[in-house]
PDB file of C-alpha atoms in Angstrom:
ATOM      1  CA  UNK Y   3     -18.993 -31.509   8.001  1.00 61.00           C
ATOM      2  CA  UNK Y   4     -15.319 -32.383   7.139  1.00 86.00           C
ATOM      3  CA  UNK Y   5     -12.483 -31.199   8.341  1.00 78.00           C
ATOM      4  CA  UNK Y   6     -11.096 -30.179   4.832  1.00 76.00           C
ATOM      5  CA  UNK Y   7     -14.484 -28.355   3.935  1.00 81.00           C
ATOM      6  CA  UNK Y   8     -14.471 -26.580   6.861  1.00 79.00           C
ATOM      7  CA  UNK Y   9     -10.872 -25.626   6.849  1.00 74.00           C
ATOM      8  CA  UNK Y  10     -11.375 -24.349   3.258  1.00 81.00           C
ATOM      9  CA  UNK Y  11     -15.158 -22.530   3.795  1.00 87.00           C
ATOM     10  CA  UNK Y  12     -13.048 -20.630   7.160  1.00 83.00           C
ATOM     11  CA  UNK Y  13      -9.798 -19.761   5.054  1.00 84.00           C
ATOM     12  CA  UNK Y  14     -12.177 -18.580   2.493  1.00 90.00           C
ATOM     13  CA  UNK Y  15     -13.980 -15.985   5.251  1.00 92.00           C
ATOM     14  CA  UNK Y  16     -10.694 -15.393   6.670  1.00 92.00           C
ATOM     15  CA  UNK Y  17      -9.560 -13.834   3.230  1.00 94.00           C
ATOM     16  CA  UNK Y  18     -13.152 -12.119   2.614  1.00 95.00           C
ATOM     17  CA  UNK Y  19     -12.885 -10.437   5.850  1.00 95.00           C
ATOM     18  CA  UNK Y  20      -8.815  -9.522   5.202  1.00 96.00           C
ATOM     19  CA  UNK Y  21      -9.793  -7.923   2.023  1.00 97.00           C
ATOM     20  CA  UNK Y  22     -12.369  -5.839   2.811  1.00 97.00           C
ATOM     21  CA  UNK Y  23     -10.365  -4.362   5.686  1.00 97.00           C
ATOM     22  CA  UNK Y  24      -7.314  -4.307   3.374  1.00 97.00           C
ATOM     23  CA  UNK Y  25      -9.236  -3.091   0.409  1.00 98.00           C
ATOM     24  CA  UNK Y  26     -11.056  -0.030   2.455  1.00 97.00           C
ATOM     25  CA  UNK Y  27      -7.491   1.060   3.097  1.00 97.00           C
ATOM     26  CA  UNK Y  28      -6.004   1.233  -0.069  1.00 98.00           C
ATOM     27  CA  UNK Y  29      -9.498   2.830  -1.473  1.00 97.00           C
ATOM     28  CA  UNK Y  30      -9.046   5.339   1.898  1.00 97.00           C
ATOM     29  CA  UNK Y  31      -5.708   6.655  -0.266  1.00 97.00           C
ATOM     30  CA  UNK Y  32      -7.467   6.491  -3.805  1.00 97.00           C
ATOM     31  CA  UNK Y  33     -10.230   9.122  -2.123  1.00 95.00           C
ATOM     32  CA  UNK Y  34      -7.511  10.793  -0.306  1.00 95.00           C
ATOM     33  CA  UNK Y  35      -5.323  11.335  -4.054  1.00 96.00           C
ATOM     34  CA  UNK Y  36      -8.863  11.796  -5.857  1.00 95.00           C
ATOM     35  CA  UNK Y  37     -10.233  14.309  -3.592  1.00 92.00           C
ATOM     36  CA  UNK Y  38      -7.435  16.048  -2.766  1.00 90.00           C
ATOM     37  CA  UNK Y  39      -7.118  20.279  -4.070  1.00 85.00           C
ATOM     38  CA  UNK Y  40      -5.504  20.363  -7.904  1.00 81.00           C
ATOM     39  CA  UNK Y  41      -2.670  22.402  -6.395  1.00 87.00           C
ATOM     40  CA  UNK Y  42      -1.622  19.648  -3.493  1.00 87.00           C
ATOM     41  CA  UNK Y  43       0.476  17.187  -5.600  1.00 90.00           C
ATOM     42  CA  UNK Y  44       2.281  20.546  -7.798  1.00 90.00           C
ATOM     43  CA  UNK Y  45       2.367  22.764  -4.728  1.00 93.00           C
ATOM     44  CA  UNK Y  46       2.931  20.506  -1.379  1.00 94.00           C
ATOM     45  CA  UNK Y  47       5.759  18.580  -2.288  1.00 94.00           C
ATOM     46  CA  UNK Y  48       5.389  16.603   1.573  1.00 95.00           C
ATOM     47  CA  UNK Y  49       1.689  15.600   0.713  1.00 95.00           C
ATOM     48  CA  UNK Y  50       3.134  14.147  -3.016  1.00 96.00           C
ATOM     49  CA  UNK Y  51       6.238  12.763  -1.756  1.00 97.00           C
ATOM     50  CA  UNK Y  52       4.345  10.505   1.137  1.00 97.00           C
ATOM     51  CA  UNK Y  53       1.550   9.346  -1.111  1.00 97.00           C
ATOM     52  CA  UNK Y  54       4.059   8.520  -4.088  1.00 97.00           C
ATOM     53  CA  UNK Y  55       5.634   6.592  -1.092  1.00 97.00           C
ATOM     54  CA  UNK Y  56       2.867   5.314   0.018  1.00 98.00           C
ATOM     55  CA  UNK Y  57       1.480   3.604  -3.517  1.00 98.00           C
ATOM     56  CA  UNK Y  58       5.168   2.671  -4.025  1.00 98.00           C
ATOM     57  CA  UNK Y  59       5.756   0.660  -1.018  1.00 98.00           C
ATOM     58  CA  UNK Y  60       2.287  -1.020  -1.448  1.00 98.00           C
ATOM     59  CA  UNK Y  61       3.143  -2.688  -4.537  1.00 98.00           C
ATOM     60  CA  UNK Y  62       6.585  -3.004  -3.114  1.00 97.00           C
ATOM     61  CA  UNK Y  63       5.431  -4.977  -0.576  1.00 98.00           C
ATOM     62  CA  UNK Y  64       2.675  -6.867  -2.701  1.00 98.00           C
ATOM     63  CA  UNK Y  65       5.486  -7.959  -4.860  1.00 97.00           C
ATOM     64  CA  UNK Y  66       6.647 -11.744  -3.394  1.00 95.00           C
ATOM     65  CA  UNK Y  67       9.257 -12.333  -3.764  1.00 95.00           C
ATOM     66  CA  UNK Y  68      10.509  -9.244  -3.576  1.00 96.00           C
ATOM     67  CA  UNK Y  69      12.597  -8.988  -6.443  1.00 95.00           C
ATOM     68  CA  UNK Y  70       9.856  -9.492  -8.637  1.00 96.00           C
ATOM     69  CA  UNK Y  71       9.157  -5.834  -7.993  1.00 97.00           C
ATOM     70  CA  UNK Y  72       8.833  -3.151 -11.121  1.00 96.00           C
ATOM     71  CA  UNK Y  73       7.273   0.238  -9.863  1.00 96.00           C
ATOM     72  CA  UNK Y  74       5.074   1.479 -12.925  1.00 96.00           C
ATOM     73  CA  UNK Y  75       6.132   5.051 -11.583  1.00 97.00           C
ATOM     74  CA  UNK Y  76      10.104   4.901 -12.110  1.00 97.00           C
ATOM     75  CA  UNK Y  77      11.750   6.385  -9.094  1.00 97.00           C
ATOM     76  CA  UNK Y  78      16.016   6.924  -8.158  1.00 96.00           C
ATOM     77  CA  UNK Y  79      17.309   6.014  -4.941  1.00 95.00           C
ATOM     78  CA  UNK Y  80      19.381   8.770  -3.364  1.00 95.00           C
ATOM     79  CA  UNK Y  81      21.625   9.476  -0.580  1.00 94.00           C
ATOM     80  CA  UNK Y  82      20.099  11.585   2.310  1.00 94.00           C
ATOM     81  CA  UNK Y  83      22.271  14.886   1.201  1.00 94.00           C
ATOM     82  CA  UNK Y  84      20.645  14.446  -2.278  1.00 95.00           C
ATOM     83  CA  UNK Y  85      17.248  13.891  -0.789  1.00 95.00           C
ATOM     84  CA  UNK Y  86      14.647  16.625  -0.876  1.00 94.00           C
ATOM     85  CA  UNK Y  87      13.945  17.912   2.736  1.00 93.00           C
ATOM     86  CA  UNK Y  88      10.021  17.267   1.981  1.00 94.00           C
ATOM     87  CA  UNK Y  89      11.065  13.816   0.850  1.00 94.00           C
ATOM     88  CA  UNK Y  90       9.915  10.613   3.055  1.00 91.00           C
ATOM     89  CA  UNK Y  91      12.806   7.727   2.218  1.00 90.00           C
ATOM     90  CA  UNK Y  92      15.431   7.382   0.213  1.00 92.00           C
ATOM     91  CA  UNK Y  93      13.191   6.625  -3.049  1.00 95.00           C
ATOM     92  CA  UNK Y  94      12.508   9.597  -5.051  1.00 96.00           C
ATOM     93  CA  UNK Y  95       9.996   9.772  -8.168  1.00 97.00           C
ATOM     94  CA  UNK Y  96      11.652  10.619 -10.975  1.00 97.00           C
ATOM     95  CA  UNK Y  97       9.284  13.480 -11.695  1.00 95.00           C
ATOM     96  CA  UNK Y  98       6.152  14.953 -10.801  1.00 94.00           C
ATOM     97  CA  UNK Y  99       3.609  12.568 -11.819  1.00 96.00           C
ATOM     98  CA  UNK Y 100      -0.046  13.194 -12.161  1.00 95.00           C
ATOM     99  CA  UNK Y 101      -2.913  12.824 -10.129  1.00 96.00           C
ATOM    100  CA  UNK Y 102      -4.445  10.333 -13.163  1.00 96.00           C
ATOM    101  CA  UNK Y 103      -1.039   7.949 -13.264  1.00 97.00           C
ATOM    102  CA  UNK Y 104      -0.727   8.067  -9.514  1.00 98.00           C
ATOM    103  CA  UNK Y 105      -4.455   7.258  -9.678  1.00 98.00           C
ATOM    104  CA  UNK Y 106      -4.127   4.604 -12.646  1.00 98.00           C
ATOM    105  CA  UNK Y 107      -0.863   2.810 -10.359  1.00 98.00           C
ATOM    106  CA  UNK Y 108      -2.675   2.501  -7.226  1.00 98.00           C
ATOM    107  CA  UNK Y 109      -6.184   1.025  -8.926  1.00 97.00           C
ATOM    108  CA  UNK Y 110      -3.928  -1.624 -11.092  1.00 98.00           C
ATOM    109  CA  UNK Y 111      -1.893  -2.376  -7.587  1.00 98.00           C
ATOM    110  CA  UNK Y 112      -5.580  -2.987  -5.643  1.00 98.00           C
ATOM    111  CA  UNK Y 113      -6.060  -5.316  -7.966  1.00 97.00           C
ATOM    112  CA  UNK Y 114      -2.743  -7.039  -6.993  1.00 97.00           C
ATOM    113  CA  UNK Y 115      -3.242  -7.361  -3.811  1.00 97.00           C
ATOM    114  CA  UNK Y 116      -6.967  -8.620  -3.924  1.00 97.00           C
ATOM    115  CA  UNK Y 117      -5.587 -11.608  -5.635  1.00 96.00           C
ATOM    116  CA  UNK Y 118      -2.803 -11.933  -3.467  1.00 96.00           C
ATOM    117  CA  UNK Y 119      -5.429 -12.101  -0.398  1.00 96.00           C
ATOM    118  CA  UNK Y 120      -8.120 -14.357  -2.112  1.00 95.00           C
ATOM    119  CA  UNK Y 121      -5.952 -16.328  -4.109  1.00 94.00           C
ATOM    120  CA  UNK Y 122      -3.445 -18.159  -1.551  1.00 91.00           C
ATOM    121  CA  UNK Y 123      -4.488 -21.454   0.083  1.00 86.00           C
ATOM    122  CA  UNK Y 124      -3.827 -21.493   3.824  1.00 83.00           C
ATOM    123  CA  UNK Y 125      -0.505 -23.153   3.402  1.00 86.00           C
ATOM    124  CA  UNK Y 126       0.457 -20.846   1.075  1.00 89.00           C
ATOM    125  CA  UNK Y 127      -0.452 -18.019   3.710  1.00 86.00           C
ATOM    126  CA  UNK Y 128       2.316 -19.457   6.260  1.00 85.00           C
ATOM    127  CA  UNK Y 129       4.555 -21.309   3.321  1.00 92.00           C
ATOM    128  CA  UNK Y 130       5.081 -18.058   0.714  1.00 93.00           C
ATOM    129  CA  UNK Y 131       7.629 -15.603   2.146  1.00 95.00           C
ATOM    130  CA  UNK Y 132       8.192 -11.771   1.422  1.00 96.00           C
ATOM    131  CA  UNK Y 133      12.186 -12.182   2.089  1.00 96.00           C
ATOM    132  CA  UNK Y 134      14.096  -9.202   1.530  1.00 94.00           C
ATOM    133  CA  UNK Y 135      17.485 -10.816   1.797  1.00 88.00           C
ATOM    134  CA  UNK Y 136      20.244 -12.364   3.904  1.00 88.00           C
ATOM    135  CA  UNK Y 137      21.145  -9.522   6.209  1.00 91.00           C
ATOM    136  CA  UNK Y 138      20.050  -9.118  10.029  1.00 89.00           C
ATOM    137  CA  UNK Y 139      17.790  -6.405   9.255  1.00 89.00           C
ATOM    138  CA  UNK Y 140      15.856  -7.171   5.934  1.00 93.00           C
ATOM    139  CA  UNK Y 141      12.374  -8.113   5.942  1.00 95.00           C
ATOM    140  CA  UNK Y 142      11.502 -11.858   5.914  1.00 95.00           C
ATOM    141  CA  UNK Y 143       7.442 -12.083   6.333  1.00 95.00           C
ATOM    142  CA  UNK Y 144       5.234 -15.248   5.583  1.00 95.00           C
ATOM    143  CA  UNK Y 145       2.640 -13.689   3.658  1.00 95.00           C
ATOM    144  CA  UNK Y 146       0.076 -13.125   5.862  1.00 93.00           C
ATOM    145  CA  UNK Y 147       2.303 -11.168   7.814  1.00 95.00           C
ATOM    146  CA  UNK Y 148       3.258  -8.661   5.431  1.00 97.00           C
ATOM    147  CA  UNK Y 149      -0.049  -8.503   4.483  1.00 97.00           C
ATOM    148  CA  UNK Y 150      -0.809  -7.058   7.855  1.00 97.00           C
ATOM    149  CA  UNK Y 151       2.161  -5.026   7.928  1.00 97.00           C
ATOM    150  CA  UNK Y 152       1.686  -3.711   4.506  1.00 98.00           C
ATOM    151  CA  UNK Y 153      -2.067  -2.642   5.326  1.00 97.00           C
ATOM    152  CA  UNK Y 154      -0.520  -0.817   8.583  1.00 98.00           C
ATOM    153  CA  UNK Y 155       1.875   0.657   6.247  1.00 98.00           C
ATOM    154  CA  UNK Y 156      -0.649   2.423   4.232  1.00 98.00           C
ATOM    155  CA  UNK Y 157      -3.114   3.105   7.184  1.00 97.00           C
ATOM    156  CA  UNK Y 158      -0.561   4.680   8.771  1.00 98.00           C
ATOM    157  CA  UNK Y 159       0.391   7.202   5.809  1.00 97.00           C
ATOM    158  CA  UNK Y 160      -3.589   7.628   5.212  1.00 97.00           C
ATOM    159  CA  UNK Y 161      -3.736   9.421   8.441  1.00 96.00           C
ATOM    160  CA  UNK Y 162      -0.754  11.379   7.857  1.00 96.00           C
ATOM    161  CA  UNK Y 163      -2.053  12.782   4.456  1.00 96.00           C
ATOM    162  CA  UNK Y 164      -5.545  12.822   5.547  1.00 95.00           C
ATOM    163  CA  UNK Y 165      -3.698  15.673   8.692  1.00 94.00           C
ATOM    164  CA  UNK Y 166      -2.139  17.618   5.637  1.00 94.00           C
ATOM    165  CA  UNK Y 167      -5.294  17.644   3.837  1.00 93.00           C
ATOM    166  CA  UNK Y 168      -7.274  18.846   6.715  1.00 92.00           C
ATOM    167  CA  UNK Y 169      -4.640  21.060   8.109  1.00 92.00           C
ATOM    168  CA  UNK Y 170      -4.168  22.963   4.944  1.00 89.00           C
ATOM    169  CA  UNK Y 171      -7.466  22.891   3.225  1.00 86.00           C
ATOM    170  CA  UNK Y 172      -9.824  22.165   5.598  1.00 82.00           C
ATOM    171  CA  UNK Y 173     -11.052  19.392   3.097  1.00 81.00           C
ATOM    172  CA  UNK Y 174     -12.907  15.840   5.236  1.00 80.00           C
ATOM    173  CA  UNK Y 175     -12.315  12.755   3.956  1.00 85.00           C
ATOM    174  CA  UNK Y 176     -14.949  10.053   4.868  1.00 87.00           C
ATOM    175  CA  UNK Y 177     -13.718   6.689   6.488  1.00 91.00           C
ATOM    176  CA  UNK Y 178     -14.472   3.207   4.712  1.00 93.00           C
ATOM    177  CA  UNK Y 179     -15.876   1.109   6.685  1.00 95.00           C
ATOM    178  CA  UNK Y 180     -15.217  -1.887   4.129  1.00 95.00           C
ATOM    179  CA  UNK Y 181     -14.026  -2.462   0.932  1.00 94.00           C
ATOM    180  CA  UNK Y 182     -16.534  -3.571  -2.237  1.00 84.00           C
ATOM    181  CA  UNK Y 183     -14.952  -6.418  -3.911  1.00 72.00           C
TER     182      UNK Y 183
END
């Protein structure tokens, strides 16, 4: 077999396997927002505030560059005195939105990223950057990296709202093993 062909058949796993893991997180948080009580996202302003973060930053950091960025759920940036104490970051929806747009965001931003997975040749993988800016701290990712770190992102706020949901209502939500294409 050639090298290309076999370079291109392994890339081509590489991003099967990436987006099923990838894919069963994201649809982890779509159950999670789906499944949760009616009352959660009016009533427990900490459960709304970390899953609006949560879709946010996942299109946030699907977005490369960067600055291509355009939340479909408009939110203000505010000081931490302005902040609501339930509030998780300095971006704050600017209002309560529903279970069906937070719903309708997240399913049009899996879509994103299961282009931005499949799509990328391997030197595109190491060659495209998420760069945030010029300062010492900002974020400056080839894009399989933030790939990663964006999937630990979300997995990480999964298992915070799956706690809430569990602590408060006593509700189970059901691990995916792998995403479906």
């Amino acid at each position: 077999m050639e090298i290309a062909k076999l370079k291109s058949e392994m890339t081509n796993k590489i991003q099967e396997i990436l987006w099923r893991q990838f894919g069963a997180g994201i649809d982890m948080l779509i159950n999670l927002i789906s499944s949760c009580p009616e009352h959660f996202l009016s009533d427990n302003k900490r459960f709304y505030y970390l899953a609006y973060h949560s879709i946010v930053f996942l299109d946030y950091y699907s977005s490369i560059p960067p600055d291509s960025f355009e939340p479909v759920l408009p939110f203000t940036m505010l000081s931490p005195e302005q902040r609501p104490a339930e509030s998780i970051g300095d971006m704050i929806p600017d209002r309560i939105y529903t279970r069906q747009e937070l719903l309708g965001y997240l399913k049009n931003i899996r879509l994103k990223c299961n282009k931005l997975i499949i799509n990328p040749t391997i030197e595109e993988y190491v060659d495209l950057r998420f760069t945030e800016g010029q300062e010492q701290d900002d974020m400056d990712y080839p894009l399989f990296e933030i790939l990663l770190y964006n999937l630990r992102h979300t997995q990480h706020h999964v298992g915070q709202l799956n706690l809430i949901i569990r602590q408060e209502s006593d509700t189970h939500m059901e691990w995916i093993f792998q995403a479906d294409k």
